Amino acid sequence: MPTPSKGPRLGGGPAHERLLLANLASQLFEHKRITTTVTKAKRLKPYAERLVTFAKRGDLASRRRVLGLISDKGIVHELFTDIAKQVENRPGGYTRITKIGNRKGDNAPMAVIELVLEPLSAKQAVVAEATKAAEKAAPVEEAAVEAPAEETAEVVEETVEAPAAEAAAEETEEKTAE
Amino acid sequence: MAVPKRKMSRSNTRSRRSQWKAAVPNLVKTVENGRVTYSLPHQAKVVTDSAGTELFLEYKGRKVADV
C-alpha cells in the first residue's frame, strides 16, 4: 500500500488531484512512457504500480476497481492483457523515473516515467527461482520435524498405557482369586 | 495602491544587487573514454555525435528520451 502523501494536493484540490493522477496513469498505460514534472512523476509511481498489481490479479473485481479510477475501457483492457502479462514475473517496481533536467519555460524539473516491460535479467530470474525453491523446501522441513515428534508422543502414550493396563489386569486377577 | 515615495538611490540598488549570488552546482566527476567530464548527478545526459549534434538523452546506458 503506498504511503499517503503529505503536503498540498496536486492541482487545485483533492478532486483535481484524483483526476490528474487518473489521467496521468491512463496516459502512462497507453503510451508506456510519459514526460512530466518530477513531482507528478513521484506521485504517479505508487498509484500506477497499484493499478498494475490489480491487473496482475486479473479477476473481475479488480478490473471493476480499476475501471472506477480509469474510465477508458480500452486502456484498462490493454493494462489487464498486455501489460499484466509482460510484468508477470516482476516482483514490484513496475515503473522507472529518470530525471531529464529543467523545462525551458518555467525551469520546472522534468522527468520521464516509463513502465518497466523488459523481461527480468538472468540474475534476477535466478534469485527469484532460489527464493521460490527455499519457500517450497521450508514447509517440507517443518513437516519432517513435526512427524517424529508426534510419533514419539504416541509411543510415550502407549508405554504409559500398557503398564497401566497390565496393572489393572493383575488387580482384576487378584480380585477373582480372592 | 501603495507606491514608493522616493526614487531608490543607485547605491541602495547596487547594494541589494551585490547580494545576488549564483549557487555552485554539485557535479560528479567521471572519466569517459579517457576524458574527465563533470555532470549533474542522477540525471540523464545528452548523447552527441562526432559533429556535436544532439541525438538523445541517455541514463545508465538506456535511451530515455529524444532531445
mmCIF file with all atom_site columns, N, CA, C and O in Angstrom, chain A residues 79-108:
data_model
loop_
_atom_site.group_PDB
_atom_site.id
_atom_site.type_symbol
_atom_site.label_atom_id
_atom_site.label_alt_id
_atom_site.label_comp_id
_atom_site.label_asym_id
_atom_site.label_entity_id
_atom_site.label_seq_id
_atom_site.pdbx_PDB_ins_code
_atom_site.Cartn_x
_atom_site.Cartn_y
_atom_site.Cartn_z
_atom_site.occupancy
_atom_site.B_iso_or_equiv
_atom_site.pdbx_formal_charge
_atom_site.auth_seq_id
_atom_site.auth_comp_id
_atom_site.auth_asym_id
_atom_site.auth_atom_id
_atom_site.pdbx_PDB_model_num
ATOM 1   N N  . LEU A 1 79  ? -4.146 -2.775  -20.210 1.00 0.00 ? 79  LEU A N  1
ATOM 2   C CA . LEU A 1 79  ? -3.441 -2.973  -18.936 1.00 0.00 ? 79  LEU A CA 1
ATOM 3   C C  . LEU A 1 79  ? -3.605 -4.405  -18.440 1.00 0.00 ? 79  LEU A C  1
ATOM 4   O O  . LEU A 1 79  ? -2.634 -5.040  -18.012 1.00 0.00 ? 79  LEU A O  1
ATOM 5   N N  . PHE A 1 80  ? -4.819 -4.939  -18.528 1.00 0.00 ? 80  PHE A N  1
ATOM 6   C CA . PHE A 1 80  ? -5.075 -6.264  -17.962 1.00 0.00 ? 80  PHE A CA 1
ATOM 7   C C  . PHE A 1 80  ? -4.575 -7.393  -18.854 1.00 0.00 ? 80  PHE A C  1
ATOM 8   O O  . PHE A 1 80  ? -4.357 -8.494  -18.368 1.00 0.00 ? 80  PHE A O  1
ATOM 9   N N  . THR A 1 81  ? -4.421 -7.124  -20.161 1.00 0.00 ? 81  THR A N  1
ATOM 10  C CA . THR A 1 81  ? -3.967 -8.207  -21.040 1.00 0.00 ? 81  THR A CA 1
ATOM 11  C C  . THR A 1 81  ? -2.471 -8.089  -21.325 1.00 0.00 ? 81  THR A C  1
ATOM 12  O O  . THR A 1 81  ? -1.693 -8.949  -20.920 1.00 0.00 ? 81  THR A O  1
ATOM 13  N N  . ASP A 1 82  ? -2.062 -6.987  -21.979 1.00 0.00 ? 82  ASP A N  1
ATOM 14  C CA . ASP A 1 82  ? -0.675 -6.879  -22.439 1.00 0.00 ? 82  ASP A CA 1
ATOM 15  C C  . ASP A 1 82  ? 0.280  -6.606  -21.285 1.00 0.00 ? 82  ASP A C  1
ATOM 16  O O  . ASP A 1 82  ? 1.233  -7.345  -21.048 1.00 0.00 ? 82  ASP A O  1
ATOM 17  N N  . ILE A 1 83  ? 0.011  -5.507  -20.553 1.00 0.00 ? 83  ILE A N  1
ATOM 18  C CA . ILE A 1 83  ? 0.971  -5.060  -19.538 1.00 0.00 ? 83  ILE A CA 1
ATOM 19  C C  . ILE A 1 83  ? 1.068  -6.088  -18.416 1.00 0.00 ? 83  ILE A C  1
ATOM 20  O O  . ILE A 1 83  ? 2.161  -6.416  -17.951 1.00 0.00 ? 83  ILE A O  1
ATOM 21  N N  . ALA A 1 84  ? -0.086 -6.637  -17.990 1.00 0.00 ? 84  ALA A N  1
ATOM 22  C CA . ALA A 1 84  ? -0.060 -7.613  -16.893 1.00 0.00 ? 84  ALA A CA 1
ATOM 23  C C  . ALA A 1 84  ? 0.765  -8.837  -17.271 1.00 0.00 ? 84  ALA A C  1
ATOM 24  O O  . ALA A 1 84  ? 1.492  -9.396  -16.443 1.00 0.00 ? 84  ALA A O  1
ATOM 25  N N  . LYS A 1 85  ? 0.678  -9.245  -18.545 1.00 0.00 ? 85  LYS A N  1
ATOM 26  C CA . LYS A 1 85  ? 1.442  -10.419 -18.981 1.00 0.00 ? 85  LYS A CA 1
ATOM 27  C C  . LYS A 1 85  ? 2.931  -10.112 -19.012 1.00 0.00 ? 85  LYS A C  1
ATOM 28  O O  . LYS A 1 85  ? 3.757  -10.953 -18.654 1.00 0.00 ? 85  LYS A O  1
ATOM 29  N N  . GLN A 1 86  ? 3.277  -8.876  -19.404 1.00 0.00 ? 86  GLN A N  1
ATOM 30  C CA . GLN A 1 86  ? 4.696  -8.535  -19.537 1.00 0.00 ? 86  GLN A CA 1
ATOM 31  C C  . GLN A 1 86  ? 5.389  -8.386  -18.189 1.00 0.00 ? 86  GLN A C  1
ATOM 32  O O  . GLN A 1 86  ? 6.605  -8.547  -18.100 1.00 0.00 ? 86  GLN A O  1
ATOM 33  N N  . VAL A 1 87  ? 4.642  -8.055  -17.134 1.00 0.00 ? 87  VAL A N  1
ATOM 34  C CA . VAL A 1 87  ? 5.273  -7.873  -15.818 1.00 0.00 ? 87  VAL A CA 1
ATOM 35  C C  . VAL A 1 87  ? 4.916  -9.027  -14.867 1.00 0.00 ? 87  VAL A C  1
ATOM 36  O O  . VAL A 1 87  ? 5.014  -8.894  -13.660 1.00 0.00 ? 87  VAL A O  1
ATOM 37  N N  . GLU A 1 88  ? 4.543  -10.168 -15.472 1.00 0.00 ? 88  GLU A N  1
ATOM 38  C CA . GLU A 1 88  ? 4.041  -11.307 -14.692 1.00 0.00 ? 88  GLU A CA 1
ATOM 39  C C  . GLU A 1 88  ? 5.034  -11.744 -13.607 1.00 0.00 ? 88  GLU A C  1
ATOM 40  O O  . GLU A 1 88  ? 4.667  -11.951 -12.461 1.00 0.00 ? 88  GLU A O  1
ATOM 41  N N  . ASN A 1 89  ? 6.320  -11.850 -13.996 1.00 0.00 ? 89  ASN A N  1
ATOM 42  C CA . ASN A 1 89  ? 7.318  -12.393 -13.065 1.00 0.00 ? 89  ASN A CA 1
ATOM 43  C C  . ASN A 1 89  ? 8.018  -11.321 -12.247 1.00 0.00 ? 89  ASN A C  1
ATOM 44  O O  . ASN A 1 89  ? 8.857  -11.627 -11.412 1.00 0.00 ? 89  ASN A O  1
ATOM 45  N N  . ARG A 1 90  ? 7.700  -10.064 -12.494 1.00 0.00 ? 90  ARG A N  1
ATOM 46  C CA . ARG A 1 90  ? 8.411  -8.969  -11.824 1.00 0.00 ? 90  ARG A CA 1
ATOM 47  C C  . ARG A 1 90  ? 7.810  -8.750  -10.438 1.00 0.00 ? 90  ARG A C  1
ATOM 48  O O  . ARG A 1 90  ? 6.606  -8.521  -10.319 1.00 0.00 ? 90  ARG A O  1
ATOM 49  N N  . PRO A 1 91  ? 8.623  -8.823  -9.390  1.00 0.00 ? 91  PRO A N  1
ATOM 50  C CA . PRO A 1 91  ? 8.064  -8.648  -8.030  1.00 0.00 ? 91  PRO A CA 1
ATOM 51  C C  . PRO A 1 91  ? 7.996  -7.183  -7.634  1.00 0.00 ? 91  PRO A C  1
ATOM 52  O O  . PRO A 1 91  ? 8.725  -6.733  -6.756  1.00 0.00 ? 91  PRO A O  1
ATOM 53  N N  . GLY A 1 92  ? 7.144  -6.419  -8.265  1.00 0.00 ? 92  GLY A N  1
ATOM 54  C CA . GLY A 1 92  ? 7.022  -4.991  -7.953  1.00 0.00 ? 92  GLY A CA 1
ATOM 55  C C  . GLY A 1 92  ? 8.023  -4.168  -8.734  1.00 0.00 ? 92  GLY A C  1
ATOM 56  O O  . GLY A 1 92  ? 8.839  -4.700  -9.482  1.00 0.00 ? 92  GLY A O  1
ATOM 57  N N  . GLY A 1 93  ? 7.942  -2.842  -8.559  1.00 0.00 ? 93  GLY A N  1
ATOM 58  C CA . GLY A 1 93  ? 8.838  -1.956  -9.288  1.00 0.00 ? 93  GLY A CA 1
ATOM 59  C C  . GLY A 1 93  ? 8.524  -1.928  -10.761 1.00 0.00 ? 93  GLY A C  1
ATOM 60  O O  . GLY A 1 93  ? 9.389  -2.189  -11.598 1.00 0.00 ? 93  GLY A O  1
ATOM 61  N N  . TYR A 1 94  ? 7.265  -1.602  -11.091 1.00 0.00 ? 94  TYR A N  1
ATOM 62  C CA . TYR A 1 94  ? 6.833  -1.674  -12.483 1.00 0.00 ? 94  TYR A CA 1
ATOM 63  C C  . TYR A 1 94  ? 7.107  -0.385  -13.244 1.00 0.00 ? 94  TYR A C  1
ATOM 64  O O  . TYR A 1 94  ? 6.877  -0.339  -14.445 1.00 0.00 ? 94  TYR A O  1
ATOM 65  N N  . THR A 1 95  ? 7.518  0.665   -12.555 1.00 0.00 ? 95  THR A N  1
ATOM 66  C CA . THR A 1 95  ? 7.776  1.918   -13.246 1.00 0.00 ? 95  THR A CA 1
ATOM 67  C C  . THR A 1 95  ? 9.177  2.411   -12.918 1.00 0.00 ? 95  THR A C  1
ATOM 68  O O  . THR A 1 95  ? 9.757  2.032   -11.908 1.00 0.00 ? 95  THR A O  1
ATOM 69  N N  . ARG A 1 96  ? 9.683  3.253   -13.820 1.00 0.00 ? 96  ARG A N  1
ATOM 70  C CA . ARG A 1 96  ? 11.033 3.800   -13.664 1.00 0.00 ? 96  ARG A CA 1
ATOM 71  C C  . ARG A 1 96  ? 10.972 5.297   -13.939 1.00 0.00 ? 96  ARG A C  1
ATOM 72  O O  . ARG A 1 96  ? 10.349 5.724   -14.910 1.00 0.00 ? 96  ARG A O  1
ATOM 73  N N  . ILE A 1 97  ? 11.571 6.077   -13.037 1.00 0.00 ? 97  ILE A N  1
ATOM 74  C CA . ILE A 1 97  ? 11.606 7.530   -13.212 1.00 0.00 ? 97  ILE A CA 1
ATOM 75  C C  . ILE A 1 97  ? 13.038 7.944   -13.522 1.00 0.00 ? 97  ILE A C  1
ATOM 76  O O  . ILE A 1 97  ? 13.964 7.550   -12.817 1.00 0.00 ? 97  ILE A O  1
ATOM 77  N N  . THR A 1 98  ? 13.227 8.689   -14.596 1.00 0.00 ? 98  THR A N  1
ATOM 78  C CA . THR A 1 98  ? 14.537 9.229   -14.935 1.00 0.00 ? 98  THR A CA 1
ATOM 79  C C  . THR A 1 98  ? 14.419 10.740  -15.076 1.00 0.00 ? 98  THR A C  1
ATOM 80  O O  . THR A 1 98  ? 13.567 11.231  -15.807 1.00 0.00 ? 98  THR A O  1
ATOM 81  N N  . LYS A 1 99  ? 15.284 11.450  -14.362 1.00 0.00 ? 99  LYS A N  1
ATOM 82  C CA . LYS A 1 99  ? 15.240 12.916  -14.430 1.00 0.00 ? 99  LYS A CA 1
ATOM 83  C C  . LYS A 1 99  ? 15.944 13.388  -15.695 1.00 0.00 ? 99  LYS A C  1
ATOM 84  O O  . LYS A 1 99  ? 17.001 12.863  -16.053 1.00 0.00 ? 99  LYS A O  1
ATOM 85  N N  . ILE A 1 100 ? 15.349 14.370  -16.359 1.00 0.00 ? 100 ILE A N  1
ATOM 86  C CA . ILE A 1 100 ? 15.917 14.819  -17.632 1.00 0.00 ? 100 ILE A CA 1
ATOM 87  C C  . ILE A 1 100 ? 16.197 16.309  -17.636 1.00 0.00 ? 100 ILE A C  1
ATOM 88  O O  . ILE A 1 100 ? 16.293 16.909  -18.689 1.00 0.00 ? 100 ILE A O  1
ATOM 89  N N  . GLY A 1 101 ? 16.324 16.929  -16.465 1.00 0.00 ? 101 GLY A N  1
ATOM 90  C CA . GLY A 1 101 ? 16.681 18.341  -16.446 1.00 0.00 ? 101 GLY A CA 1
ATOM 91  C C  . GLY A 1 101 ? 15.470 19.246  -16.362 1.00 0.00 ? 101 GLY A C  1
ATOM 92  O O  . GLY A 1 101 ? 14.340 18.787  -16.256 1.00 0.00 ? 101 GLY A O  1
ATOM 93  N N  . ASN A 1 102 ? 15.708 20.556  -16.439 1.00 0.00 ? 102 ASN A N  1
ATOM 94  C CA . ASN A 1 102 ? 14.647 21.531  -16.203 1.00 0.00 ? 102 ASN A CA 1
ATOM 95  C C  . ASN A 1 102 ? 13.969 21.948  -17.503 1.00 0.00 ? 102 ASN A C  1
ATOM 96  O O  . ASN A 1 102 ? 14.599 21.994  -18.554 1.00 0.00 ? 102 ASN A O  1
ATOM 97  N N  . ARG A 1 103 ? 12.682 22.283  -17.354 1.00 0.00 ? 103 ARG A N  1
ATOM 98  C CA . ARG A 1 103 ? 11.886 22.727  -18.503 1.00 0.00 ? 103 ARG A CA 1
ATOM 99  C C  . ARG A 1 103 ? 12.288 24.146  -18.874 1.00 0.00 ? 103 ARG A C  1
ATOM 100 O O  . ARG A 1 103 ? 12.666 24.957  -18.027 1.00 0.00 ? 103 ARG A O  1
ATOM 101 N N  . LYS A 1 104 ? 12.176 24.436  -20.174 1.00 0.00 ? 104 LYS A N  1
ATOM 102 C CA . LYS A 1 104 ? 12.653 25.718  -20.661 1.00 0.00 ? 104 LYS A CA 1
ATOM 103 C C  . LYS A 1 104 ? 11.795 26.881  -20.144 1.00 0.00 ? 104 LYS A C  1
ATOM 104 O O  . LYS A 1 104 ? 12.312 27.892  -19.710 1.00 0.00 ? 104 LYS A O  1
ATOM 105 N N  . GLY A 1 105 ? 10.473 26.725  -20.178 1.00 0.00 ? 105 GLY A N  1
ATOM 106 C CA . GLY A 1 105 ? 9.602  27.856  -19.889 1.00 0.00 ? 105 GLY A CA 1
ATOM 107 C C  . GLY A 1 105 ? 9.654  28.325  -18.451 1.00 0.00 ? 105 GLY A C  1
ATOM 108 O O  . GLY A 1 105 ? 9.825  29.506  -18.166 1.00 0.00 ? 105 GLY A O  1
ATOM 109 N N  . ASP A 1 106 ? 9.511  27.374  -17.503 1.00 0.00 ? 106 ASP A N  1
ATOM 110 C CA . ASP A 1 106 ? 9.404  27.774  -16.103 1.00 0.00 ? 106 ASP A CA 1
ATOM 111 C C  . ASP A 1 106 ? 10.471 27.130  -15.230 1.00 0.00 ? 106 ASP A C  1
ATOM 112 O O  . ASP A 1 106 ? 10.389 27.193  -14.003 1.00 0.00 ? 106 ASP A O  1
ATOM 113 N N  . ASN A 1 107 ? 11.466 26.505  -15.847 1.00 0.00 ? 107 ASN A N  1
ATOM 114 C CA . ASN A 1 107 ? 12.584 25.907  -15.115 1.00 0.00 ? 107 ASN A CA 1
ATOM 115 C C  . ASN A 1 107 ? 12.135 24.795  -14.162 1.00 0.00 ? 107 ASN A C  1
ATOM 116 O O  . ASN A 1 107 ? 12.788 24.520  -13.161 1.00 0.00 ? 107 ASN A O  1
ATOM 117 N N  . ALA A 1 108 ? 10.979 24.159  -14.453 1.00 0.00 ? 108 ALA A N  1
ATOM 118 C CA . ALA A 1 108 ? 10.493 23.076  -13.589 1.00 0.00 ? 108 ALA A CA 1
ATOM 119 C C  . ALA A 1 108 ? 11.299 21.813  -13.864 1.00 0.00 ? 108 ALA A C  1
ATOM 120 O O  . ALA A 1 108 ? 11.533 21.481  -15.031 1.00 0.00 ? 108 ALA A O  1
#
